[in-house]
XYZ file of C-alpha atoms in Angstrom:
438
model
C -152.204 183.344 -42.681
C -151.814 184.586 -39.119
C -148.929 184.129 -36.760
C -149.288 183.139 -33.129
C -146.476 185.428 -32.112
C -144.661 187.631 -34.572
C -141.769 188.037 -32.170
C -141.193 184.284 -32.000
C -141.923 183.644 -35.694
C -144.323 180.855 -34.668
C -146.822 180.076 -37.438
C -150.422 179.549 -36.332
C -151.278 177.112 -39.118
C -149.538 175.208 -41.862
C -151.433 173.373 -44.616
C -149.013 172.737 -47.505
C -151.300 170.145 -49.138
C -154.021 172.821 -49.463
C -153.386 174.162 -52.997
C -154.899 177.579 -52.277
C -152.945 178.001 -49.061
C -149.723 176.856 -50.731
C -149.977 179.182 -53.717
C -151.118 182.206 -51.719
C -148.675 182.189 -48.826
C -147.185 178.763 -48.148
C -144.740 178.619 -51.036
C -143.238 182.016 -50.228
C -142.716 181.175 -46.554
C -141.287 177.710 -47.327
C -138.832 179.070 -49.887
C -137.706 181.818 -47.500
C -136.892 179.238 -44.835
C -135.143 177.043 -47.403
C -133.038 180.005 -48.535
C -131.546 180.335 -45.050
C -131.420 176.619 -44.304
C -129.249 175.746 -47.318
C -126.177 177.906 -46.493
C -126.545 177.116 -42.778
C -126.377 173.388 -43.526
C -123.464 173.928 -45.934
C -121.571 175.648 -43.128
C -122.380 172.764 -40.792
C -120.856 170.275 -43.261
C -117.764 172.483 -43.576
C -117.193 172.402 -39.818
C -117.992 168.676 -39.655
C -115.367 167.734 -42.271
C -112.726 170.329 -41.368
C -110.384 167.853 -39.710
C -110.254 165.685 -42.830
C -107.924 168.294 -44.348
C -106.566 170.129 -41.284
C -105.247 167.110 -39.351
C -102.644 166.210 -41.969
C -100.973 169.617 -41.515
C -100.391 169.417 -37.758
C -97.099 167.504 -37.715
C -95.646 169.687 -40.437
C -95.855 172.738 -38.137
C -94.237 171.159 -35.088
C -96.710 168.743 -33.511
C -95.642 165.126 -33.064
C -98.832 163.080 -33.224
C -98.875 159.512 -34.517
C -100.723 158.571 -37.700
C -103.283 156.808 -35.535
C -103.872 159.972 -33.532
C -104.257 162.067 -36.672
C -106.710 159.538 -38.113
C -108.706 159.712 -34.890
C -108.971 163.492 -35.245
C -110.317 163.048 -38.765
C -112.719 160.251 -37.817
C -114.034 161.509 -34.472
C -116.291 164.240 -35.951
C -117.995 161.579 -38.076
C -118.673 159.357 -35.100
C -119.947 162.200 -32.913
C -121.939 163.832 -35.710
C -123.746 160.619 -36.589
C -124.657 159.982 -32.949
C -125.878 163.549 -32.425
C -128.258 163.195 -35.363
C -130.498 160.976 -33.239
C -130.894 163.770 -30.678
C -131.094 166.515 -33.293
C -134.061 164.747 -34.879
C -136.099 165.589 -31.770
C -134.873 169.189 -31.583
C -137.392 170.783 -33.951
C -140.369 169.333 -32.081
C -139.018 170.553 -28.753
C -137.625 173.977 -29.637
C -138.988 174.791 -33.110
C -137.082 174.649 -36.401
C -136.126 178.317 -36.423
C -135.016 178.362 -32.795
C -132.922 175.222 -33.216
C -131.276 176.526 -36.393
C -130.220 179.660 -34.501
C -128.689 177.598 -31.711
C -127.142 174.824 -33.820
C -125.502 177.351 -36.155
C -124.182 179.744 -33.501
C -122.652 176.934 -31.423
C -120.317 176.113 -34.316
C -118.299 179.131 -33.217
C -116.912 177.004 -30.362
C -114.877 174.562 -32.495
C -113.983 177.273 -35.028
C -112.476 179.652 -32.487
C -110.977 176.765 -30.519
C -109.185 175.317 -33.539
C -107.879 178.737 -34.607
C -106.312 179.190 -31.171
C -105.060 175.631 -30.559
C -103.109 175.140 -33.797
C -100.965 178.210 -33.095
C -99.353 176.626 -30.023
C -97.342 173.432 -30.553
C -97.626 172.721 -26.829
C -101.397 172.245 -27.112
C -102.037 168.741 -25.731
C -103.663 166.069 -27.850
C -106.725 165.794 -25.600
C -107.604 169.402 -26.465
C -107.593 168.539 -30.159
C -109.791 165.530 -29.435
C -112.343 167.784 -27.731
C -112.248 170.194 -30.658
C -112.686 167.335 -33.125
C -115.661 166.090 -31.128
C -117.151 169.607 -31.147
C -116.868 169.626 -34.941
C -119.317 166.738 -34.768
C -121.949 169.351 -33.872
C -121.962 170.261 -37.552
C -122.703 166.673 -38.516
C -125.781 166.611 -36.299
C -127.379 169.536 -38.133
C -128.333 167.468 -41.170
C -131.112 165.617 -39.360
C -132.750 168.666 -37.822
C -132.333 170.741 -40.985
C -133.896 168.234 -43.383
C -136.658 167.291 -40.952
C -137.512 170.982 -40.621
C -137.448 171.803 -44.328
C -139.356 168.660 -45.294
C -142.247 169.736 -43.052
C -142.627 173.010 -44.966
C -143.387 171.431 -48.376
C -146.281 169.413 -49.836
C -145.628 165.763 -50.610
C -145.244 166.401 -54.352
C -142.424 168.893 -53.745
C -140.612 167.356 -50.778
C -138.157 165.453 -52.961
C -136.971 168.591 -54.702
C -136.816 170.629 -51.484
C -134.913 167.957 -49.558
C -132.633 167.427 -52.549
C -131.767 171.127 -52.667
C -131.278 171.425 -48.916
C -129.270 168.230 -48.514
C -127.466 168.420 -51.844
C -126.195 171.969 -51.593
C -125.526 171.399 -47.902
C -123.348 168.421 -48.810
C -121.232 170.767 -50.938
C -119.631 171.826 -47.684
C -117.592 168.590 -47.801
C -115.909 169.461 -51.097
C -115.809 173.172 -50.287
C -113.677 172.689 -47.192
C -111.392 170.251 -49.060
C -110.941 172.762 -51.882
C -110.600 176.009 -49.929
C -108.530 174.954 -46.911
C -105.276 174.277 -48.842
C -105.671 177.715 -50.462
C -106.499 179.929 -47.470
C -103.720 178.585 -45.239
C -101.032 179.808 -47.640
C -101.450 183.535 -46.966
C -102.114 185.950 -44.106
C -105.628 186.914 -45.232
C -106.604 188.219 -41.768
C -103.433 190.196 -41.047
C -102.451 190.653 -37.402
C -105.969 189.622 -36.306
C -105.395 186.135 -37.615
C -102.133 185.544 -35.753
C -98.579 184.797 -36.817
C -97.426 182.445 -39.536
C -96.586 178.849 -38.643
C -93.357 177.526 -40.138
C -93.374 174.020 -41.586
C -90.507 171.551 -41.435
C -89.487 172.640 -44.946
C -89.331 176.307 -43.933
C -92.602 177.286 -45.617
C -94.961 179.680 -43.854
C -98.612 178.683 -43.476
C -101.553 180.037 -41.482
C -103.402 176.860 -40.492
C -105.644 178.895 -38.202
C -107.233 180.390 -41.335
C -108.942 177.042 -41.990
C -111.210 177.840 -39.024
C -111.135 181.654 -38.935
C -112.476 181.897 -42.487
C -115.881 180.620 -41.338
C -116.370 182.721 -38.192
C -118.037 185.698 -39.885
C -120.297 183.506 -42.114
C -121.416 181.680 -38.954
C -122.422 184.950 -37.309
C -124.210 186.185 -40.438
C -126.188 182.965 -40.867
C -127.184 182.964 -37.202
C -128.620 186.444 -37.649
C -130.392 185.413 -40.866
C -132.007 182.448 -39.108
C -133.201 184.800 -36.371
C -134.683 187.268 -38.836
C -136.098 185.127 -41.631
C -136.955 181.605 -40.404
C -140.152 180.332 -38.759
C -141.318 177.662 -36.320
C -143.961 175.275 -37.639
C -146.873 174.085 -35.491
C -146.930 170.725 -37.284
C -143.310 170.091 -36.335
C -144.171 169.695 -32.642
C -144.573 166.072 -31.586
C -143.780 164.225 -28.392
C -140.601 162.197 -28.182
C -142.678 159.024 -27.875
C -144.595 159.850 -31.063
C -141.389 160.385 -33.024
C -139.646 157.316 -31.604
C -142.633 155.178 -32.620
C -141.185 154.967 -36.152
C -138.666 152.421 -34.834
C -141.531 149.914 -34.643
C -142.285 150.270 -38.348
C -140.566 147.737 -40.603
C -140.415 150.242 -43.435
C -138.405 152.647 -41.298
C -135.587 150.109 -41.217
C -135.975 149.418 -44.928
C -135.740 153.112 -45.746
C -132.783 153.447 -43.405
C -131.007 150.611 -45.230
C -131.566 152.297 -48.591
C -130.519 155.735 -47.410
C -127.455 154.342 -45.648
C -126.420 152.617 -48.884
C -126.855 155.955 -50.690
C -125.786 158.799 -48.392
C -123.574 156.615 -46.214
C -121.627 155.755 -49.362
C -121.325 159.420 -50.307
C -120.007 160.680 -46.985
C -117.814 157.592 -46.463
C -116.249 157.812 -49.920
C -115.743 161.562 -49.462
C -113.706 160.906 -46.322
C -111.749 157.992 -47.787
C -111.196 158.885 -51.456
C -108.212 161.253 -51.053
C -106.455 158.679 -48.868
C -107.210 155.797 -51.253
C -105.938 157.838 -54.198
C -102.748 158.784 -52.377
C -101.957 155.251 -51.181
C -102.809 153.426 -54.404
C -101.344 155.999 -56.783
C -98.716 157.904 -54.728
C -97.214 159.580 -57.766
C -100.587 160.736 -59.092
C -100.925 164.340 -60.217
C -104.693 164.144 -59.631
C -104.525 164.782 -55.868
C -105.402 168.432 -56.477
C -108.692 167.209 -57.950
C -109.542 164.893 -55.053
C -112.324 167.276 -53.975
C -114.080 166.796 -57.329
C -115.811 163.553 -56.368
C -117.479 165.023 -53.286
C -118.346 168.184 -55.222
C -120.108 166.355 -58.049
C -121.793 163.961 -55.629
C -123.243 166.808 -53.592
C -124.212 168.742 -56.726
C -126.132 165.794 -58.137
C -128.303 165.273 -55.060
C -130.895 167.975 -55.886
C -131.338 166.407 -59.332
C -132.026 163.056 -57.702
C -134.878 164.601 -55.741
C -136.183 166.549 -58.727
C -136.152 163.554 -61.089
C -137.868 161.456 -58.422
C -140.703 163.966 -58.181
C -141.117 163.725 -61.952
C -140.868 160.006 -62.746
C -141.018 158.219 -59.404
C -138.661 157.919 -56.439
C -138.544 154.117 -56.335
C -137.760 153.858 -60.040
C -134.915 156.349 -59.767
C -133.601 154.610 -56.646
C -133.510 151.258 -58.435
C -131.783 152.619 -61.546
C -129.143 154.527 -59.617
C -128.330 151.608 -57.332
C -127.645 149.699 -60.552
C -125.274 152.469 -61.650
C -123.577 152.373 -58.234
C -123.050 148.625 -58.583
C -121.536 149.022 -62.051
C -119.364 151.900 -60.844
C -118.064 149.775 -57.980
C -117.181 146.932 -60.349
C -115.333 149.441 -62.533
C -113.349 150.754 -59.547
C -112.402 147.168 -58.584
C -111.162 146.524 -62.133
C -109.196 149.785 -62.139
C -107.491 148.960 -58.832
C -106.717 145.430 -59.991
C -105.107 146.751 -63.176
C -103.564 149.842 -61.504
C -105.308 152.036 -64.081
C -105.309 155.578 -62.638
C -107.533 157.129 -65.312
C -110.152 154.399 -65.048
C -109.969 154.549 -61.252
C -110.535 158.305 -61.080
C -113.351 158.397 -63.654
C -115.085 155.376 -62.120
C -114.989 156.902 -58.664
C -116.346 160.204 -59.965
C -119.257 158.322 -61.578
C -119.774 156.498 -58.287
C -119.841 159.802 -56.411
C -122.421 161.271 -58.801
C -124.580 158.172 -58.380
C -124.419 158.353 -54.574
C -125.570 161.962 -54.759
C -128.460 161.180 -57.093
C -129.516 158.295 -54.905
C -129.314 160.320 -51.698
C -131.943 162.607 -53.204
C -134.002 159.744 -54.627
C -134.132 157.610 -51.473
C -135.115 160.649 -49.392
C -137.882 161.356 -51.899
C -139.342 157.892 -51.219
C -139.989 158.593 -47.545
C -143.060 160.877 -47.919
C -144.687 158.200 -50.100
C -144.164 155.487 -47.494
C -145.079 157.363 -44.309
C -147.829 159.775 -43.311
C -146.854 163.437 -43.024
C -146.577 163.365 -39.227
C -144.061 160.513 -39.356
C -141.928 161.834 -42.223
C -139.730 164.306 -40.253
C -138.792 161.630 -37.699
C -137.992 159.082 -40.416
C -135.892 161.653 -42.292
C -133.954 162.552 -39.167
C -133.357 159.071 -37.810
C -132.433 157.502 -41.152
C -129.961 160.334 -41.724
C -128.431 159.596 -38.338
C -127.775 155.950 -39.153
C -126.455 156.818 -42.618
C -123.947 159.307 -41.224
C -121.976 156.515 -39.573
C -120.653 155.887 -43.068
C -118.309 158.823 -42.419
C -116.542 156.664 -39.844
C -117.041 153.038 -40.838
C -116.358 153.190 -44.589
C -112.869 154.724 -44.220
C -112.167 152.222 -41.431
C -113.361 149.395 -43.688
C -110.931 150.421 -46.423
C -108.163 150.413 -43.831
C -109.135 146.961 -42.588
C -109.311 145.688 -46.169
C -105.793 146.923 -46.849
C -104.469 145.269 -43.691
C -106.286 141.936 -44.147
C -106.088 141.297 -47.901
C -103.517 143.843 -49.030
C -105.986 145.647 -51.296
C -108.944 148.037 -51.156
C -110.995 145.578 -53.189
C -112.209 143.680 -50.139
C -114.102 146.747 -48.927
C -115.443 147.414 -52.410
C -116.869 143.890 -52.648
C -118.688 144.512 -49.363
C -120.149 147.724 -50.798
C -121.137 145.857 -53.979
C -123.042 143.368 -51.845
C -124.817 146.226 -50.071
C -125.950 147.679 -53.409
C -127.200 144.268 -54.565
C -129.273 143.927 -51.378
C -130.624 147.456 -51.878
C -131.687 146.666 -55.454
C -133.537 143.534 -54.354
C -135.160 145.365 -51.429
C -136.410 148.241 -53.593
C -137.967 145.844 -56.096
C -139.561 143.566 -53.508
C -141.119 146.179 -51.225
C -141.880 149.062 -53.587
C -141.848 148.152 -57.276
C -142.952 144.555 -57.879
C -146.532 143.561 -58.548
C -148.230 143.176 -55.166
C -145.601 145.230 -53.301
C -146.499 146.227 -49.724
C -145.971 149.938 -50.391
C -146.135 150.448 -54.159
C -144.412 153.644 -55.233
C -144.569 154.830 -58.793
């Protein structure tokens, strides 16, 4: 295999469905790009979800923001990140996957350095924090460009596994930031470079700036790795009109519905679960384990893709949506009976199912669309699904205000899973289906 330009890492040809080409050189190149893409996407998720754990600390160190303002800081990255995914879907075709990964990773330094500086001054105005929260949305956009890029490297039979690994391990950034942030802010790990301690209202010293500073060096390292080891694919270059043409395809909207029900549930539950747990069971000693749901959900995603490649993506999608429906019913029962143990276990099962189904629904896409359409479908469907990071937490809040319980929102989600089950059967699994998928 020749390269058009070694300096630009632009590949002259890419034929992953050619068995000889794949075994001789393709597999090695694809895996090398995946090896860099995975930690870069993980970092992007970390930056995207940083405010979900950092915002709650602001008032304790001297700021005086309202609960509504703090919620906005936590929700704004989700809204911005989901919207950016539409634009990021086009990025690979315009700039090349390698080139865009370099840019989209390095630009994360802006919110990281900005947050580290802003939290150390209690006179920092709220509008500055809003800008920084919006900039964290840059990390949310990376999912579309990253998965669209990696999916183009692999043959159809291996796309499910590759996308599951890339998206699943990348999603671990959600739980990673929720786990690590409370730990790193308790000590001066960067010495005088990291700035002075911030004193809370109880007299405790914390270094909230560490929540952002911790990821500065990894961002630089991953930018360099993308520059050195990633490649631009010739097959990834399509006009904007060609990519946008997927909006005219009925099955694009069907796939988007299924992926939104899967990944949208994961990212929405990840943002809302700690809050639901705290409000419903305020005396719970399980708050320290709140990250576990997002961790297991992200960890299960690669298995969803792998199992789909083995036994069929549509079959796995159907089965796991059934599990999600049962898990939701179990959560409703636990909330109704105020059963903490049942609530926590049921939600963990629900998280695992959302992860499995995120991998499985993504694995369906290459079987529904031709190879040239797949990257656009992957990117755009991921963009719609990401709005779950904003709307699902808001829906739980509305449910609490309107009916005095979280169950109203859960019944809505149960209805979504029922529709997804019926849709999967009708379009992909029944006898005479339009797009039969094994």
